Amino acid sequence: MRSIDGAVLDLKRLDLLATGDSIIHRLDARAKVITTLFFIVMVVSYKRYALAELTPFLFFPVITLALSNLPISYILKKIAAILPLALFVGLFNPLFDRETQVLLGPVAISGGWISLISIMGRSALTVGSAFILIATTGFIAVCHALNRLGMPRVFTIQLLFLYRYIFVLTEEATRTTRARELRACGKKGLGFSSFGPLIGHLLIRTWARAERIHMAMVVRGFSGEFHSRQINRFGHKEYLYVIGWSLVFIILRTEDITRIVGAAFTGIFS
Amino acid sequence: MSHHIVEVKNLKHVYADGTIALKDLSFTIHHGESVAIIGANGAGKSTLLLHLNGYLAPTVGEVRIGGFPLTPETLPEIRRTVGMVFQDPDDQLFMPTVYEDVAFGPCNLGLPEEEVRQRVGEALEKVGAGHLAQKPPYHLSGGEKKRVAIATVLSMSPDILVMDEPTNGLDPFSRRQLIGLLKDFHHTRIFTSHDLDMVIELCERTIVLHQGEVKADGPTVAIFNNAQLLAECRLEKPLSMQGCPICGRS
Ligand SMILES: Nc1ncnc2c1ncn2[C@@H]1O[C@H](COP(=O)(O)OP(=O)(O)O)[C@@H](O)[C@H]1O
Ligand SMILES: [Mg+2]
C-alpha cells in the first residue's frame, strides 16, 4: 500500500507546485487547458510509425517547463514512472510487426520496434504536458477551466469530488492495511479469508470519512460550487499563448519540419 | 442578528437506523456565554452540535439561532454565524494549502478577492499560524492542524463558535496554547469535551448530557462538586478539583 500512498502524496505535491508563481502559473487556466488539449490531440493523431516527426513537439513541454520554475528532475521522474506502462502497451508490437521500415546502414529496423518507441514517445509527451498543466495550474482550477469551456457542471463536480476522495480512500486504505499487517506478526498476511471483511470495512470507513468531510464543507457554506483563487482574465497574453502554440502545432503537424530541415542541410552540403 | 442566542426546544433526533440519539433536549445559550456540553461516549454531544448549524434536522422540536428558525432561507446566514470546528482536523482541512483551506469559507460567501485575502491573513494571525499559509495541511503537527482548523471558521467571522472536543489528541503544550487562544475569544462559545480541566478554565456554565437527555445544566463548579451526578453520568471530577494523590491535600 505504501506505493499507492506515495502516488497520492505525489498528486498532492503536483497541486502544491501549482501554488507557485511564474509567467505560466499566472496565465488563465483556460488558455493552458485549451493549448494542452490541442497539443495532446495533435501528438496522438500521428500514424503509428511516426517518430522523427514527433521530436519537434518536444518544444512545447520543454519551453513551458523552462518558463514555469518547476523542479525539472521531479517532472522527468514522474514521466519516467509512467513509461513502463507504455512499454507494456506496445510490448508485442516488435513480435507481430516484423516488416522492415528503416535501414540504418546494415541494421534493419522493423515496424514493430518503431511503433513501440513511437508509443512511448507519445505517452511521454502527452502525459508530460498533462503533468505540467496540473503542476502550473492546480487540479481544481483545471476543472473550473473545463467547466467554463463547456463541460457540464455535473461532471465538474464529480471530478472534483473524485479527486478529493481519492485522498480519503488511500489514507483509509493505508491505515487499514497497516493495522492488518501489524497483526499478521510478520507472516505474509492472514490469507485471503481476511480480505473480504477488510475491503468491506475499508469501504464503510471511507464512506463515513467522506461524509464527515462533506459535512465540513457544507458547514462552511459549500453549495456545490468550488471556487479557485486563480484570477480569471482571458487577456492578450492568453490569446497570444493559445494562438501562438496552436499555430506552431498545426505547422508541425502539416509540414514535415524534420524533412525540410534535413533537406536544407543536405542542400547546403551538396 | 445582534443577539447570538442559541435556543434548543424539545429537540429529538432519531438516526436513520433507528438509534435515538437525542430524546428531549431544551436549553438556551445567551450572547457571549461560554458553555461546555459534557457526557460519556455516545451521550449525543456530537449529534447535538450538528443541529446547531443545520447539518442535521430535528426529528421533533426546534433549533433557533439569533431568533431565527433553521429554514432553507436562513441556512446560509446561520452557517456563517455558527462556526463549527470538528473533532478531527483531518476532516476539516481538505484543500492543497492552508491558505486555500482558510479561504474556502470566505470564497463560498462570495467575497471579493481582496477581502478574502485580508480575512485569511487575520484569521491565521489570530491563531498564530501566519507562517503556515503556504504549507499543505497534511504536513502539520496535531496542534497546528487544530489551530488552522479554527482559522478556517474564524475567517467567516462567526458570532458563535462551536467546537467538538477541541483538546482531544493534543500534547500538553499544544493543549495549553489552545486553551489560551480560546480564552481570548469573545464569541458565544459552545464546547463538548472530556477534558474537564479545560472546561473549568473556559466555561462558566456546563450542560450534562446522559443518554440523549439533559441531566444537569448550571454553573460548572457546582456541577463538578456533585459527585453523585457525575457518577451517574459516567464522569469524574476533574483532576484540578481532586485532592493531591500523593499528599492528599486539595
Ligand atoms: N450516523 C449515525 N447513524 C446512526 N447512529 C449514530 C450515528 N451517529 C451517531 N450515532 C449514535 O448516536 C448516539 C450518540 O452519538 P454521538 O452524538 O456521536 O455521541 P457523543 O459525541 O456524545 O460521543 C450513539 O449511540 C451513536 O452510536
Ligand atoms: Mg462525539
Short mmCIF file of N, CA and C in Angstrom, two decimals, chain A residues 4-152:
data_model
loop_
_atom_site.label_atom_id
_atom_site.label_comp_id
_atom_site.label_asym_id
_atom_site.label_seq_id
_atom_site.Cartn_x
_atom_site.Cartn_y
_atom_site.Cartn_z
N ILE A 4 0.76 3.11 -3.26
CA ILE A 4 -0.42 3.92 -3.55
C ILE A 4 -0.35 5.21 -2.76
N ASP A 5 -0.01 5.07 -1.50
CA ASP A 5 0.07 6.23 -0.65
C ASP A 5 1.07 7.24 -1.24
N GLY A 6 2.20 6.72 -1.67
CA GLY A 6 3.21 7.59 -2.25
C GLY A 6 2.70 8.30 -3.50
N ALA A 7 1.99 7.55 -4.34
CA ALA A 7 1.48 8.13 -5.56
C ALA A 7 0.51 9.26 -5.26
N VAL A 8 -0.32 9.05 -4.24
CA VAL A 8 -1.30 10.09 -3.92
C VAL A 8 -0.63 11.32 -3.32
N LEU A 9 0.35 11.08 -2.46
CA LEU A 9 1.09 12.22 -1.93
C LEU A 9 1.68 13.01 -3.06
N ASP A 10 2.07 12.30 -4.12
CA ASP A 10 2.64 12.96 -5.27
C ASP A 10 1.62 13.83 -5.98
N LEU A 11 0.39 13.34 -6.06
CA LEU A 11 -0.68 14.17 -6.62
C LEU A 11 -0.79 15.46 -5.83
N LYS A 12 -0.69 15.31 -4.51
CA LYS A 12 -0.76 16.49 -3.67
C LYS A 12 0.41 17.42 -3.97
N ARG A 13 1.57 16.80 -4.22
CA ARG A 13 2.74 17.62 -4.50
C ARG A 13 2.55 18.41 -5.78
N LEU A 14 1.97 17.76 -6.79
CA LEU A 14 1.68 18.46 -8.05
C LEU A 14 0.80 19.67 -7.78
N ASP A 15 -0.21 19.45 -6.96
CA ASP A 15 -1.13 20.53 -6.64
C ASP A 15 -0.42 21.66 -5.90
N LEU A 16 0.53 21.24 -5.08
CA LEU A 16 1.25 22.23 -4.30
C LEU A 16 2.14 23.09 -5.20
N LEU A 17 2.74 22.43 -6.20
CA LEU A 17 3.58 23.17 -7.14
C LEU A 17 2.76 24.26 -7.83
N ALA A 18 1.47 23.99 -7.98
CA ALA A 18 0.60 24.94 -8.68
C ALA A 18 0.42 26.24 -7.92
N THR A 19 0.79 26.24 -6.64
CA THR A 19 0.65 27.49 -5.89
C THR A 19 1.86 28.39 -6.11
N GLY A 20 2.81 27.95 -6.91
CA GLY A 20 3.99 28.75 -7.21
C GLY A 20 3.64 29.94 -8.08
N ASP A 21 4.69 30.63 -8.50
CA ASP A 21 4.44 31.83 -9.30
C ASP A 21 5.41 31.86 -10.47
N SER A 22 4.87 32.04 -11.68
CA SER A 22 5.71 32.19 -12.87
C SER A 22 4.81 32.71 -13.98
N ILE A 23 5.41 33.04 -15.11
CA ILE A 23 4.59 33.51 -16.24
C ILE A 23 3.52 32.49 -16.56
N ILE A 24 3.91 31.21 -16.56
CA ILE A 24 2.96 30.16 -16.93
C ILE A 24 1.88 30.02 -15.84
N HIS A 25 2.31 30.06 -14.58
CA HIS A 25 1.32 29.97 -13.49
C HIS A 25 0.27 31.07 -13.61
N ARG A 26 0.70 32.25 -14.00
CA ARG A 26 -0.21 33.40 -13.99
C ARG A 26 -1.19 33.41 -15.15
N LEU A 27 -0.95 32.59 -16.17
CA LEU A 27 -1.89 32.55 -17.29
C LEU A 27 -3.24 32.02 -16.84
N ASP A 28 -4.28 32.47 -17.50
CA ASP A 28 -5.62 31.94 -17.22
C ASP A 28 -5.64 30.44 -17.48
N ALA A 29 -6.26 29.71 -16.56
CA ALA A 29 -6.27 28.25 -16.67
C ALA A 29 -6.83 27.78 -18.01
N ARG A 30 -7.83 28.50 -18.51
CA ARG A 30 -8.46 28.06 -19.77
C ARG A 30 -7.46 28.03 -20.92
N ALA A 31 -6.60 29.05 -20.96
CA ALA A 31 -5.61 29.11 -22.04
C ALA A 31 -4.71 27.88 -21.99
N LYS A 32 -4.30 27.52 -20.77
CA LYS A 32 -3.40 26.38 -20.63
C LYS A 32 -4.12 25.07 -20.96
N VAL A 33 -5.39 24.99 -20.54
CA VAL A 33 -6.14 23.77 -20.82
C VAL A 33 -6.35 23.60 -22.33
N ILE A 34 -6.77 24.66 -23.02
CA ILE A 34 -7.00 24.55 -24.46
C ILE A 34 -5.72 24.14 -25.17
N THR A 35 -4.64 24.85 -24.84
CA THR A 35 -3.38 24.58 -25.53
C THR A 35 -2.92 23.15 -25.30
N THR A 36 -3.00 22.71 -24.04
CA THR A 36 -2.55 21.35 -23.74
C THR A 36 -3.42 20.31 -24.44
N LEU A 37 -4.73 20.52 -24.43
CA LEU A 37 -5.61 19.57 -25.10
C LEU A 37 -5.28 19.51 -26.59
N PHE A 38 -5.09 20.68 -27.18
CA PHE A 38 -4.78 20.73 -28.60
C PHE A 38 -3.46 19.99 -28.88
N PHE A 39 -2.51 20.23 -28.02
CA PHE A 39 -1.20 19.56 -28.13
C PHE A 39 -1.39 18.04 -28.10
N ILE A 40 -2.17 17.58 -27.14
CA ILE A 40 -2.37 16.13 -26.99
C ILE A 40 -3.04 15.55 -28.23
N VAL A 41 -4.07 16.24 -28.72
CA VAL A 41 -4.76 15.75 -29.92
C VAL A 41 -3.79 15.65 -31.09
N MET A 42 -2.99 16.68 -31.26
CA MET A 42 -2.03 16.69 -32.37
C MET A 42 -1.04 15.53 -32.26
N VAL A 43 -0.50 15.34 -31.07
CA VAL A 43 0.51 14.29 -30.88
C VAL A 43 -0.12 12.91 -31.11
N VAL A 44 -1.32 12.73 -30.60
CA VAL A 44 -1.97 11.43 -30.71
C VAL A 44 -2.38 11.12 -32.15
N SER A 45 -2.63 12.18 -32.93
CA SER A 45 -3.15 11.98 -34.28
C SER A 45 -2.12 11.44 -35.28
N TYR A 46 -0.86 11.36 -34.87
CA TYR A 46 0.14 10.83 -35.81
C TYR A 46 -0.04 9.34 -36.06
N LYS A 47 0.42 8.90 -37.21
CA LYS A 47 0.33 7.48 -37.52
C LYS A 47 1.32 6.69 -36.66
N ARG A 48 1.14 5.39 -36.65
CA ARG A 48 1.87 4.58 -35.67
C ARG A 48 3.39 4.58 -35.85
N TYR A 49 3.86 4.84 -37.08
CA TYR A 49 5.31 4.78 -37.27
C TYR A 49 5.96 6.14 -37.09
N ALA A 50 5.16 7.13 -36.74
CA ALA A 50 5.72 8.48 -36.61
C ALA A 50 6.76 8.51 -35.49
N LEU A 51 7.90 9.08 -35.78
CA LEU A 51 8.93 9.14 -34.76
C LEU A 51 9.70 10.45 -34.90
N ALA A 52 10.34 10.60 -36.06
CA ALA A 52 11.10 11.83 -36.30
C ALA A 52 10.17 13.02 -36.28
N GLU A 53 8.95 12.85 -36.83
CA GLU A 53 8.02 13.98 -36.89
C GLU A 53 7.64 14.45 -35.49
N LEU A 54 7.72 13.54 -34.52
CA LEU A 54 7.29 13.89 -33.16
C LEU A 54 8.30 14.76 -32.42
N THR A 55 9.57 14.60 -32.79
CA THR A 55 10.61 15.27 -31.99
C THR A 55 10.40 16.78 -31.83
N PRO A 56 10.02 17.51 -32.88
CA PRO A 56 9.86 18.96 -32.66
C PRO A 56 8.79 19.29 -31.63
N PHE A 57 7.88 18.36 -31.38
CA PHE A 57 6.83 18.63 -30.40
C PHE A 57 7.38 18.73 -28.98
N LEU A 58 8.62 18.25 -28.80
CA LEU A 58 9.27 18.39 -27.50
C LEU A 58 9.35 19.85 -27.06
N PHE A 59 9.37 20.75 -28.07
CA PHE A 59 9.48 22.17 -27.76
C PHE A 59 8.46 22.62 -26.72
N PHE A 60 7.23 22.15 -26.89
CA PHE A 60 6.16 22.66 -26.02
C PHE A 60 6.42 22.35 -24.54
N PRO A 61 6.56 21.05 -24.18
CA PRO A 61 6.84 20.80 -22.75
C PRO A 61 8.15 21.43 -22.29
N VAL A 62 9.16 21.40 -23.14
CA VAL A 62 10.46 21.91 -22.69
C VAL A 62 10.38 23.41 -22.42
N ILE A 63 9.73 24.14 -23.31
CA ILE A 63 9.66 25.59 -23.11
C ILE A 63 8.78 25.95 -21.92
N THR A 64 7.61 25.29 -21.81
CA THR A 64 6.77 25.62 -20.65
C THR A 64 7.48 25.26 -19.35
N LEU A 65 8.17 24.14 -19.36
CA LEU A 65 8.91 23.74 -18.17
C LEU A 65 9.95 24.79 -17.80
N ALA A 66 10.64 25.28 -18.82
CA ALA A 66 11.70 26.25 -18.57
C ALA A 66 11.11 27.56 -18.03
N LEU A 67 9.91 27.91 -18.49
CA LEU A 67 9.32 29.19 -18.08
C LEU A 67 8.59 29.10 -16.75
N SER A 68 8.40 27.88 -16.23
CA SER A 68 7.47 27.76 -15.11
C SER A 68 8.15 27.51 -13.76
N ASN A 69 9.47 27.49 -13.71
CA ASN A 69 10.16 27.29 -12.43
C ASN A 69 9.82 25.98 -11.74
N LEU A 70 9.37 24.99 -12.47
CA LEU A 70 9.07 23.72 -11.82
C LEU A 70 10.37 22.95 -11.63
N PRO A 71 10.44 22.10 -10.60
CA PRO A 71 11.63 21.25 -10.45
C PRO A 71 11.68 20.23 -11.58
N ILE A 72 12.62 20.43 -12.51
CA ILE A 72 12.62 19.65 -13.74
C ILE A 72 12.83 18.16 -13.48
N SER A 73 13.76 17.86 -12.55
CA SER A 73 14.05 16.45 -12.31
C SER A 73 12.80 15.73 -11.79
N TYR A 74 12.02 16.45 -11.00
CA TYR A 74 10.81 15.84 -10.45
C TYR A 74 9.83 15.47 -11.56
N ILE A 75 9.61 16.41 -12.49
CA ILE A 75 8.68 16.15 -13.59
C ILE A 75 9.22 15.00 -14.47
N LEU A 76 10.53 15.01 -14.69
CA LEU A 76 11.11 13.93 -15.50
C LEU A 76 10.89 12.59 -14.84
N LYS A 77 11.07 12.57 -13.53
CA LYS A 77 10.87 11.32 -12.80
C LYS A 77 9.42 10.84 -12.93
N LYS A 78 8.51 11.80 -12.85
CA LYS A 78 7.08 11.47 -12.99
C LYS A 78 6.83 10.82 -14.35
N ILE A 79 7.43 11.42 -15.39
CA ILE A 79 7.23 10.89 -16.74
C ILE A 79 7.84 9.50 -16.85
N ALA A 80 9.05 9.37 -16.30
CA ALA A 80 9.73 8.08 -16.37
C ALA A 80 8.89 7.00 -15.68
N ALA A 81 8.15 7.41 -14.64
CA ALA A 81 7.38 6.43 -13.89
C ALA A 81 6.25 5.83 -14.71
N ILE A 82 5.74 6.58 -15.72
CA ILE A 82 4.63 6.01 -16.49
C ILE A 82 5.13 5.28 -17.74
N LEU A 83 6.41 5.43 -18.08
CA LEU A 83 6.89 4.79 -19.30
C LEU A 83 6.75 3.27 -19.31
N PRO A 84 7.00 2.60 -18.19
CA PRO A 84 6.80 1.14 -18.21
C PRO A 84 5.40 0.74 -18.67
N LEU A 85 4.43 1.57 -18.31
CA LEU A 85 3.05 1.30 -18.71
C LEU A 85 2.94 1.33 -20.24
N ALA A 86 3.53 2.36 -20.83
CA ALA A 86 3.51 2.50 -22.29
C ALA A 86 4.26 1.34 -22.93
N LEU A 87 5.35 0.96 -22.28
CA LEU A 87 6.15 -0.16 -22.78
C LEU A 87 5.28 -1.41 -22.84
N PHE A 88 4.49 -1.57 -21.81
CA PHE A 88 3.62 -2.73 -21.71
C PHE A 88 2.60 -2.74 -22.84
N VAL A 89 2.07 -1.54 -23.14
CA VAL A 89 1.06 -1.43 -24.20
C VAL A 89 1.64 -1.84 -25.54
N GLY A 90 2.89 -1.43 -25.79
CA GLY A 90 3.47 -1.67 -27.11
C GLY A 90 4.39 -2.88 -27.16
N LEU A 91 4.39 -3.64 -26.06
CA LEU A 91 5.38 -4.71 -25.88
C LEU A 91 5.41 -5.71 -27.04
N PHE A 92 4.23 -6.05 -27.57
CA PHE A 92 4.19 -7.13 -28.54
C PHE A 92 4.32 -6.65 -29.97
N ASN A 93 4.36 -5.33 -30.13
CA ASN A 93 4.50 -4.81 -31.50
C ASN A 93 5.70 -5.38 -32.23
N PRO A 94 6.90 -5.42 -31.59
CA PRO A 94 8.06 -5.94 -32.32
C PRO A 94 7.88 -7.40 -32.73
N LEU A 95 7.07 -8.16 -31.99
CA LEU A 95 6.87 -9.57 -32.33
C LEU A 95 5.96 -9.73 -33.53
N PHE A 96 4.91 -8.92 -33.56
CA PHE A 96 3.90 -9.10 -34.61
C PHE A 96 4.24 -8.36 -35.89
N ASP A 97 4.95 -7.28 -35.74
CA ASP A 97 5.17 -6.40 -36.89
C ASP A 97 6.66 -6.44 -37.23
N ARG A 98 7.03 -7.41 -38.09
CA ARG A 98 8.46 -7.61 -38.35
C ARG A 98 8.91 -7.01 -39.67
N GLU A 99 8.00 -6.36 -40.36
CA GLU A 99 8.34 -5.80 -41.67
C GLU A 99 9.36 -4.67 -41.49
N THR A 100 10.38 -4.70 -42.30
CA THR A 100 11.42 -3.68 -42.16
C THR A 100 10.90 -2.32 -42.63
N GLN A 101 11.11 -1.33 -41.79
CA GLN A 101 10.66 0.02 -42.13
C GLN A 101 11.83 0.93 -42.45
N VAL A 102 12.91 0.77 -41.69
CA VAL A 102 14.03 1.68 -41.84
C VAL A 102 15.31 0.87 -41.94
N LEU A 103 16.21 1.31 -42.78
CA LEU A 103 17.51 0.67 -42.84
C LEU A 103 18.54 1.65 -42.33
N LEU A 104 19.16 1.33 -41.20
CA LEU A 104 20.25 2.15 -40.69
C LEU A 104 21.53 1.43 -41.09
N GLY A 105 22.06 1.75 -42.25
CA GLY A 105 23.22 1.00 -42.73
C GLY A 105 22.83 -0.46 -42.88
N PRO A 106 23.59 -1.34 -42.21
CA PRO A 106 23.31 -2.77 -42.34
C PRO A 106 22.17 -3.22 -41.43
N VAL A 107 21.77 -2.37 -40.44
CA VAL A 107 20.77 -2.79 -39.47
C VAL A 107 19.37 -2.49 -39.98
N ALA A 108 18.55 -3.53 -40.05
CA ALA A 108 17.16 -3.33 -40.47
C ALA A 108 16.29 -3.19 -39.23
N ILE A 109 15.52 -2.11 -39.18
CA ILE A 109 14.65 -1.92 -38.03
C ILE A 109 13.22 -2.19 -38.45
N SER A 110 12.57 -3.09 -37.72
CA SER A 110 11.22 -3.48 -38.11
C SER A 110 10.21 -2.45 -37.64
N GLY A 111 9.04 -2.47 -38.30
CA GLY A 111 7.97 -1.54 -37.94
C GLY A 111 7.57 -1.67 -36.49
N GLY A 112 7.62 -2.89 -35.96
CA GLY A 112 7.22 -3.11 -34.58
C GLY A 112 8.03 -2.30 -33.60
N TRP A 113 9.35 -2.30 -33.79
CA TRP A 113 10.20 -1.53 -32.88
C TRP A 113 9.90 -0.05 -32.98
N ILE A 114 9.72 0.41 -34.22
CA ILE A 114 9.46 1.84 -34.38
C ILE A 114 8.15 2.23 -33.73
N SER A 115 7.12 1.40 -33.92
CA SER A 115 5.84 1.79 -33.32
C SER A 115 5.92 1.71 -31.80
N LEU A 116 6.70 0.77 -31.28
CA LEU A 116 6.87 0.69 -29.82
C LEU A 116 7.49 1.99 -29.29
N ILE A 117 8.57 2.39 -29.95
CA ILE A 117 9.22 3.62 -29.49
C ILE A 117 8.30 4.82 -29.67
N SER A 118 7.54 4.79 -30.76
CA SER A 118 6.62 5.90 -31.01
C SER A 118 5.56 5.98 -29.91
N ILE A 119 5.04 4.83 -29.51
CA ILE A 119 4.04 4.82 -28.44
C ILE A 119 4.63 5.42 -27.17
N MET A 120 5.86 5.01 -26.87
CA MET A 120 6.47 5.51 -25.64
C MET A 120 6.72 7.01 -25.74
N GLY A 121 7.17 7.44 -26.91
CA GLY A 121 7.41 8.87 -27.11
C GLY A 121 6.13 9.67 -26.95
N ARG A 122 5.07 9.17 -27.57
CA ARG A 122 3.81 9.91 -27.48
C ARG A 122 3.26 9.93 -26.06
N SER A 123 3.43 8.80 -25.36
CA SER A 123 2.99 8.78 -23.96
C SER A 123 3.75 9.82 -23.15
N ALA A 124 5.07 9.83 -23.34
CA ALA A 124 5.88 10.77 -22.57
C ALA A 124 5.43 12.20 -22.86
N LEU A 125 5.18 12.50 -24.13
CA LEU A 125 4.79 13.87 -24.50
C LEU A 125 3.43 14.24 -23.89
N THR A 126 2.45 13.36 -24.07
CA THR A 126 1.10 13.73 -23.62
C THR A 126 1.01 13.75 -22.10
N VAL A 127 1.54 12.69 -21.47
CA VAL A 127 1.46 12.67 -20.00
C VAL A 127 2.30 13.80 -19.41
N GLY A 128 3.47 14.00 -20.00
CA GLY A 128 4.32 15.09 -19.52
C GLY A 128 3.60 16.42 -19.58
N SER A 129 2.94 16.70 -20.70
CA SER A 129 2.27 18.00 -20.82
C SER A 129 1.10 18.09 -19.86
N ALA A 130 0.43 16.95 -19.61
CA ALA A 130 -0.68 16.97 -18.65
C ALA A 130 -0.15 17.25 -17.24
N PHE A 131 0.99 16.61 -16.89
CA PHE A 131 1.61 16.88 -15.58
C PHE A 131 1.94 18.36 -15.43
N ILE A 132 2.54 18.90 -16.49
CA ILE A 132 2.95 20.30 -16.41
C ILE A 132 1.72 21.19 -16.27
N LEU A 133 0.65 20.82 -16.96
CA LEU A 133 -0.59 21.60 -16.84
C LEU A 133 -1.06 21.63 -15.39
N ILE A 134 -1.11 20.47 -14.75
CA ILE A 134 -1.61 20.43 -13.37
C ILE A 134 -0.63 21.10 -12.42
N ALA A 135 0.66 20.91 -12.67
CA ALA A 135 1.65 21.49 -11.77
C ALA A 135 1.74 23.01 -11.90
N THR A 136 1.23 23.56 -13.00
CA THR A 136 1.26 25.03 -13.11
C THR A 136 -0.12 25.63 -12.87
N THR A 137 -1.14 24.79 -12.77
CA THR A 137 -2.50 25.32 -12.70
C THR A 137 -3.24 24.83 -11.46
N GLY A 138 -3.05 23.58 -11.11
CA GLY A 138 -3.79 23.00 -9.99
C GLY A 138 -5.02 22.28 -10.50
N PHE A 139 -5.31 21.15 -9.87
CA PHE A 139 -6.39 20.32 -10.37
C PHE A 139 -7.74 21.04 -10.33
N ILE A 140 -7.98 21.74 -9.24
CA ILE A 140 -9.27 22.41 -9.09
C ILE A 140 -9.46 23.46 -10.18
N ALA A 141 -8.40 24.22 -10.43
CA ALA A 141 -8.50 25.26 -11.46
C ALA A 141 -8.69 24.65 -12.84
N VAL A 142 -8.04 23.49 -13.07
CA VAL A 142 -8.23 22.82 -14.36
C VAL A 142 -9.70 22.42 -14.52
N CYS A 143 -10.28 21.89 -13.45
CA CYS A 143 -11.70 21.51 -13.50
C CYS A 143 -12.58 22.72 -13.81
N HIS A 144 -12.26 23.82 -13.14
CA HIS A 144 -13.04 25.04 -13.39
C HIS A 144 -12.94 25.47 -14.83
N ALA A 145 -11.71 25.41 -15.33
CA ALA A 145 -11.50 25.83 -16.72
C ALA A 145 -12.33 24.96 -17.65
N LEU A 146 -12.30 23.64 -17.40
CA LEU A 146 -13.08 22.73 -18.24
C LEU A 146 -14.56 23.08 -18.16
N ASN A 147 -14.98 23.42 -16.96
CA ASN A 147 -16.38 23.80 -16.77
C ASN A 147 -16.72 25.04 -17.59
N ARG A 148 -15.85 26.03 -17.50
CA ARG A 148 -16.13 27.27 -18.21
C ARG A 148 -15.95 27.12 -19.71
N LEU A 149 -15.26 26.06 -20.10
CA LEU A 149 -15.12 25.80 -21.53
C LEU A 149 -16.26 24.94 -22.05
N GLY A 150 -17.22 24.65 -21.17
CA GLY A 150 -18.40 23.96 -21.66
C GLY A 150 -18.64 22.57 -21.13
N MET A 151 -17.73 22.04 -20.29
CA MET A 151 -18.01 20.73 -19.71
C MET A 151 -19.18 20.88 -18.74
N PRO A 152 -20.16 19.97 -18.78
CA PRO A 152 -21.31 20.10 -17.90
C PRO A 152 -20.90 20.17 -16.43
#
